[in-house]
Structure formats: C-alpha cells, structure tokens
Short mmCIF file of C-alpha atoms in Angstrom, two decimals:
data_model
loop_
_atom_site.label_atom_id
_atom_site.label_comp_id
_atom_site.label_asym_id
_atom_site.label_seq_id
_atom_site.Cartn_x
_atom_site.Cartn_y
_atom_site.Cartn_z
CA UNK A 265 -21.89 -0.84 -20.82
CA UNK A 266 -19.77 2.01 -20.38
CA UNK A 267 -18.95 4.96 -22.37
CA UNK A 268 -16.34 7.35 -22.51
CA UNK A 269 -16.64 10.98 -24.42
CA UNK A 270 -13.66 12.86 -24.86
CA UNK A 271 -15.95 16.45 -26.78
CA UNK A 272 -12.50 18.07 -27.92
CA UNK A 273 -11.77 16.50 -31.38
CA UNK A 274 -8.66 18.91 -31.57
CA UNK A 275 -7.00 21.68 -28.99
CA UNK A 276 -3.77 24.21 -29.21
CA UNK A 277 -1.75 25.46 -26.51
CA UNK A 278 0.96 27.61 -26.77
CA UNK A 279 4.52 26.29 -25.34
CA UNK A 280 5.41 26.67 -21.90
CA UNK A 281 1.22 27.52 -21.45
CA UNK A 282 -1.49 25.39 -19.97
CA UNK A 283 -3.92 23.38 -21.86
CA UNK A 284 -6.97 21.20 -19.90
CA UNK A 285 -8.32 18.25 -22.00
CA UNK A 286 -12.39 17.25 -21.08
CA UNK A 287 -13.57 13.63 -20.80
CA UNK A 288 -16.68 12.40 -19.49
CA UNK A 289 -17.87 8.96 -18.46
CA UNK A 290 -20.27 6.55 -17.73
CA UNK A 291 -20.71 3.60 -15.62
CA UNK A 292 -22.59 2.09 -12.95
CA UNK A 293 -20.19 0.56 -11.55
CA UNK A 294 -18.69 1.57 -8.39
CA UNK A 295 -15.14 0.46 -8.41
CA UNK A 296 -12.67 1.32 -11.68
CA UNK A 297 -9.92 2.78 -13.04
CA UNK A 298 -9.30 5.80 -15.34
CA UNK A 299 -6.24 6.59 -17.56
CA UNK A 300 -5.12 9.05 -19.97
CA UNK A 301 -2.40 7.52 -22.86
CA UNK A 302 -0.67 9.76 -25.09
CA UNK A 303 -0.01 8.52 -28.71
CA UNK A 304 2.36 10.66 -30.75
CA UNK A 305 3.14 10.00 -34.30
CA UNK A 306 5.13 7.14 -33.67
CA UNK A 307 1.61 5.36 -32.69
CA UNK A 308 2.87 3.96 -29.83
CA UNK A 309 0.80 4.11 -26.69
CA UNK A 310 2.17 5.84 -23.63
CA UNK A 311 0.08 5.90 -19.96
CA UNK A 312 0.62 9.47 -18.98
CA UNK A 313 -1.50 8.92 -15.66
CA UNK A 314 -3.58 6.84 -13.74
CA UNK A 315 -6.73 7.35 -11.31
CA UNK A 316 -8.24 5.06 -8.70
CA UNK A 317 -11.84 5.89 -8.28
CA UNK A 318 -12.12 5.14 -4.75
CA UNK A 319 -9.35 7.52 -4.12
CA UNK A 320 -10.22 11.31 -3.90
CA UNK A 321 -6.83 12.64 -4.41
CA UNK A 322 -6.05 13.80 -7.95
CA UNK A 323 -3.48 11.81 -9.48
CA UNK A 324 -0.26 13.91 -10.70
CA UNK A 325 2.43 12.97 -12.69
CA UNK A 326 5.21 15.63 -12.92
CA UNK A 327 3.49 18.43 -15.40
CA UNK A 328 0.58 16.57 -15.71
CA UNK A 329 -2.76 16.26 -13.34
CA UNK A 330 -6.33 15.19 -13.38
CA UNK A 331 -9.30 16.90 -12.09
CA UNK A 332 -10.97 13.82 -10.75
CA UNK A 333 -15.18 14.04 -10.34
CA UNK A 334 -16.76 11.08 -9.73
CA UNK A 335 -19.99 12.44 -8.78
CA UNK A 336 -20.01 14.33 -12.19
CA UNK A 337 -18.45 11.12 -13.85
CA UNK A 338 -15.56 13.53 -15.28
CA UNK A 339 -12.05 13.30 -15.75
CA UNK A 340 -9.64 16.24 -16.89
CA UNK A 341 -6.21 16.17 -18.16
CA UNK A 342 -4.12 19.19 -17.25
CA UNK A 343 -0.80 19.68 -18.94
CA UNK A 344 1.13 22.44 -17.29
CA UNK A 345 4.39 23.76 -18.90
CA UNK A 346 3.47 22.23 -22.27
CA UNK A 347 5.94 21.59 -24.44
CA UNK A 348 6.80 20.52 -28.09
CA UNK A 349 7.26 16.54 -27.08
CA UNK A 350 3.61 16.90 -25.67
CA UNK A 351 1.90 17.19 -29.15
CA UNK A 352 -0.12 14.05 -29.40
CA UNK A 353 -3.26 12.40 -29.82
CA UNK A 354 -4.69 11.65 -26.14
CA UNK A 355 -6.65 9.26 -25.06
CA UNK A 356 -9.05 8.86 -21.97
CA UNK A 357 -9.97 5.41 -21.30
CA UNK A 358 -11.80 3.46 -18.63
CA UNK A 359 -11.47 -0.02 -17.01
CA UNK A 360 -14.07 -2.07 -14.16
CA UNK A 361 -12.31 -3.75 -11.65
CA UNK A 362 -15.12 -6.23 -12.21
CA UNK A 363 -14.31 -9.24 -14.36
CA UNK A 364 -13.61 -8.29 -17.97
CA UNK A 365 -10.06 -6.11 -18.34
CA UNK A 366 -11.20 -4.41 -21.31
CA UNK A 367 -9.98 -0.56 -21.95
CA UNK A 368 -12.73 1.27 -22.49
CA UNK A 369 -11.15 4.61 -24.76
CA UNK A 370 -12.61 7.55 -25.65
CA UNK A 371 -12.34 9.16 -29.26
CA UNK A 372 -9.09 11.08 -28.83
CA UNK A 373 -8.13 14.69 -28.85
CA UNK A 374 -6.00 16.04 -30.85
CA UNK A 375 -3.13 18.49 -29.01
CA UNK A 376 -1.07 20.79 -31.23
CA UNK A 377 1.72 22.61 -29.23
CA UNK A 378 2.86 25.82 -30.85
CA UNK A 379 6.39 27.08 -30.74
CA UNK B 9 14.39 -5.70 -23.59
CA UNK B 10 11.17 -4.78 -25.23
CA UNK B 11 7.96 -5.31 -23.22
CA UNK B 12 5.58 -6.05 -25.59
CA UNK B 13 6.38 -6.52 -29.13
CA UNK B 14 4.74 -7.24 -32.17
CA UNK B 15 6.04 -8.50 -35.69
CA UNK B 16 5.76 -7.16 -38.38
CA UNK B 17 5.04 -3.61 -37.96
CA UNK B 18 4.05 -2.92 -41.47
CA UNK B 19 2.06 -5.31 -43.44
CA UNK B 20 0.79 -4.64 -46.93
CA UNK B 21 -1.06 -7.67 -48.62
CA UNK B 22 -4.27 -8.26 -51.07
CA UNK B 23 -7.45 -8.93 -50.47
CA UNK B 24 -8.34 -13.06 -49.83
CA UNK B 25 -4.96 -13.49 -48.10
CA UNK B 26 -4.22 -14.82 -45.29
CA UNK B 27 -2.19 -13.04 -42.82
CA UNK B 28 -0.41 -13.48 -39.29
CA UNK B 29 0.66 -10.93 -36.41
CA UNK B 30 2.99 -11.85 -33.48
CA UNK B 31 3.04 -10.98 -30.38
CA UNK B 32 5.32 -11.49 -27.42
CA UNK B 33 5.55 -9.89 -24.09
CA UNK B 34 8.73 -10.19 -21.33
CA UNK B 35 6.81 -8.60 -18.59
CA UNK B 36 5.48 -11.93 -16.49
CA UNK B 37 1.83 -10.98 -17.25
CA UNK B 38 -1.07 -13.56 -17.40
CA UNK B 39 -3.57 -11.26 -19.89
CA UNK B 40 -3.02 -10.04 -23.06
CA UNK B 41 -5.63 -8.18 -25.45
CA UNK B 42 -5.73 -7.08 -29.31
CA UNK B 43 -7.15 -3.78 -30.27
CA UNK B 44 -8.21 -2.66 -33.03
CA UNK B 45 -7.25 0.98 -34.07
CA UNK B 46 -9.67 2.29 -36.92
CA UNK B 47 -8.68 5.50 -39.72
CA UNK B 48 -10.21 7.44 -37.44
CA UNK B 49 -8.18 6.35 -34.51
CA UNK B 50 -11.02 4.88 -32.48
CA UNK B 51 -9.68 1.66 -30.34
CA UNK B 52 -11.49 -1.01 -29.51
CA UNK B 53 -11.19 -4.32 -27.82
CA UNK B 54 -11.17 -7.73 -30.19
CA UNK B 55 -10.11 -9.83 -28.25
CA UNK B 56 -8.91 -10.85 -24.37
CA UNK B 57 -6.97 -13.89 -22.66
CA UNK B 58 -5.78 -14.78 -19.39
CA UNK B 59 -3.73 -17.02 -18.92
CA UNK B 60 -4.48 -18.69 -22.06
CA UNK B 61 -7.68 -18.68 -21.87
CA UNK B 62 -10.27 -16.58 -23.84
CA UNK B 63 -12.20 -13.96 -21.54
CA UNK B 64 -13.16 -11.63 -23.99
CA UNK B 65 -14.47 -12.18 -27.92
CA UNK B 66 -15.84 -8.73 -28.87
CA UNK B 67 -18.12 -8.67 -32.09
CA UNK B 68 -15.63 -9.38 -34.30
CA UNK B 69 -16.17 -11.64 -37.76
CA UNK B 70 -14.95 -14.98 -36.95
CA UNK B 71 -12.17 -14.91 -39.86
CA UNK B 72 -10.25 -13.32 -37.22
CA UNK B 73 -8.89 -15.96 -34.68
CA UNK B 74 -6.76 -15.24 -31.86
CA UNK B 75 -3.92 -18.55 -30.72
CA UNK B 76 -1.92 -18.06 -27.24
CA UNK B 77 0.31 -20.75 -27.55
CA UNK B 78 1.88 -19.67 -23.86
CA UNK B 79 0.92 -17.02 -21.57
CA UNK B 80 4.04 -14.96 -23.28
CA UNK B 81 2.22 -14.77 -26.55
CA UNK B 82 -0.92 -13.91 -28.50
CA UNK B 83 -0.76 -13.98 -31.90
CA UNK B 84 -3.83 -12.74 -34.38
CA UNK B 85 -5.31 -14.98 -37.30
CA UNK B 86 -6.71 -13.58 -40.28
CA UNK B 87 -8.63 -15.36 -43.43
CA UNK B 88 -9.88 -13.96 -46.26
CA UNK B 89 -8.52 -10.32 -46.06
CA UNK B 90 -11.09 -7.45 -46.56
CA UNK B 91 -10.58 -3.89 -47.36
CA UNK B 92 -12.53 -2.73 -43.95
CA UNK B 93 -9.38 -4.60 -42.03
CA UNK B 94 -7.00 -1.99 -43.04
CA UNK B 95 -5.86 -0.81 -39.44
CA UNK B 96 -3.43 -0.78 -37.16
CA UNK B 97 -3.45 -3.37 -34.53
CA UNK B 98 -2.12 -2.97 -31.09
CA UNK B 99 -0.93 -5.75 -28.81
CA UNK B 100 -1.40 -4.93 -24.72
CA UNK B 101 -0.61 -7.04 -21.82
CA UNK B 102 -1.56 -6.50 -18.36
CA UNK B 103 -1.21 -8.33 -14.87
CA UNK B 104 -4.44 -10.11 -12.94
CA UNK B 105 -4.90 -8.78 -9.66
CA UNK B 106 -2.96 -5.73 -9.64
CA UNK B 107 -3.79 -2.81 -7.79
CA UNK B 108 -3.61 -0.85 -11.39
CA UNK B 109 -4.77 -2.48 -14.37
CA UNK B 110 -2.61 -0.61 -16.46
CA UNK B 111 -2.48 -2.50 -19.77
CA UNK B 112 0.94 -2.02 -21.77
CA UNK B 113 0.78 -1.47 -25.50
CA UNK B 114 2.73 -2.90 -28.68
CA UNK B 115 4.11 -0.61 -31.16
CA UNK B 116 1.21 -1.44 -33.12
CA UNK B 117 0.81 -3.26 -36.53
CA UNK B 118 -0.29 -1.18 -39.61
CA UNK B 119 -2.35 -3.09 -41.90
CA UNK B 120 -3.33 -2.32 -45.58
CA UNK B 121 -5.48 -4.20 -47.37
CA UNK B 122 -5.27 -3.61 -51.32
#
C-alpha cells in the first residue's frame, strides 16, 4: 500500500517570499503519478501541478515547482513570489498507473501568507 | 458549464435519516470516485467506478451505497445517519487511459449529522 507524509502540519511565508512545502512517499511501484492540490477556504480542490515519475524533469507551473526525488521517494512544492491568493491548505497526493485510480493524499499543510 | 458538480452543498439532517448526494460531471470521463474529507481534513477514497462499474469499495460501512445510473453520474446513498458521518464529501472524475490521471474535484458536500 502506499503512503504519503506531508511532516509540515502548518508553514508561513512572507508575501512576495519563498516558501518550500516537504512530502515524502512510499511505493513499490515503479510507474505513478504525483500531484500537489491546493484547497483554500472555499474547499474546493485545485491541481496546482503534476509529476510523471518516469520523467526526470521537475514539473513547473508558473510560480510554482517541484523538487522531484525518486530515489529518495520525495516530492517538494516550491512557491516562489507567494502571494495572498496562495494561502491554502495543500495537499500532496499519489496515484499507480497500475489498476486502481485511487488518490493517495497526504495530511495537508497548512500555508499562511503574511501581508 | 461546471465540470463536476454536486447537489446539495450543505446538508444538515438527524441522526437515522436517510440522505442523498448528486453528482454529475460534463467532462466525457468514464471514472468517477467519492472521498471522504474528515474534521481533520484527511481524504480518503470510498468509493471508485468506471464506466459504471465498481472498481474500488474502500472499508466503508455498507449503509453507504454508491448508484451510477450513467457514466455522467455517481450519486452517494446513505441509511441510518451517524454522528461519525459528519464530513464533507467530494465528488472527482477522471479519464481511463490518460497520460495524467488527474482526477477533477466537486465543490464538495458538507455534512452534519445532529
């Protein structure tokens, strides 16, 4: 079974700064997918970004990048510019290309942006 | 032009009842999921269907039932209302066989249980 660990309960940035949020998985699979959602206070679920595993390349979405280590089974969210729209609760979650489609998610950390 | 939806989004009823929540998607997809979002905001899979048919039936207590009635649609069952099902329930859809596996959420469905 897999497992996802997202270790920061709760993290601050200040606007316009940078903030890095940690998750950690496991698997033994060999072929999956990894996201990060965003859900603000509206509860709706947003994808922010998306990373193949058999791709090396860091996925990027505008301000926001992954540091992708599959070796280490670890994937980062880096928000760059942050700003007040970014405060959230966000989600790391996993999914195996193998037959069930189920999202694996992590707990959730907490991001407060401060003016 | 909604892409998943789910009715009602607030739903406030007693213990024993017996409730219903909708949902619909417009995006063509062939799977469609319920989660289950806890006070602590952990998610977790319920339940799974492709193309109507059940794939996935987490451990969840069998007064919940799941109906697809068409591969649009997945609406949630549930007897005999407990406390412990206060939650909010998200709706997600995805696509079979796509290069991404992205899964698109509901608005979610907050329900108390009093």
């Amino acid at each position: 079974a897999q497992t996802v660990t997202q270790s920061q309960p709760e993290m601050s940035v200040q606007e316009a700064e940078t903030v890095t949020l940690s998750c950690t998985y496991d698997t033994s699979e060999s072929d999956y997918y990894l996201f990060w959602y965003k859900q603000p206070p509206s509860r709706q679920m947003i994808l922010v970004i998306r990373q193949e595993a058999y791709k090396q390349q860091n996925a990027t979405e505008n301000r926001f990048s992954v540091n992708f280590q599959k070796a280490a089974k670890s994937f980062s969210l880096k928000i760059s510019d942050s700003q007040l729209g970014d405060a959230a609760m966000y989600f790391c979650a996993f999914i195996s290309s193998g037959s069930a489609r189920q999202l694996t998610f992590g707990s959730g950390t907490q991001l407060t942006v401060l003016p | 032009d909604t892409a998943v939806s789910q009715t009602p989004k607030y739903l406030v009823t007693q213990m024993g009842n017996d409730k219903s929540i909708k949902c619909e998607q417009n995006l063509g997809h062939d799977t469609m999921y319920w989660y289950k979002q806890d006070s602590k905001k952990f998610l977790k899979i319920m339940f799974s269907y492709n193309n109507k048919e059940l794939i996935i039936n987490e451990t969840v207590p069998n007064r919940f039932s799941p109906k697809s009635p068409d591969k649009a649609h997945l609406n949630l069952h549930i007897n005999s209302l407990e406390l412990g099902d206060s939650a909010v329930y998200f709706c997600a859809s995805s696509q079979e066989d796509t290069s991404g596996y992205e899964q698109y959420f509901g608005p979610g469905t907050r329900l108390t249980v009093t």
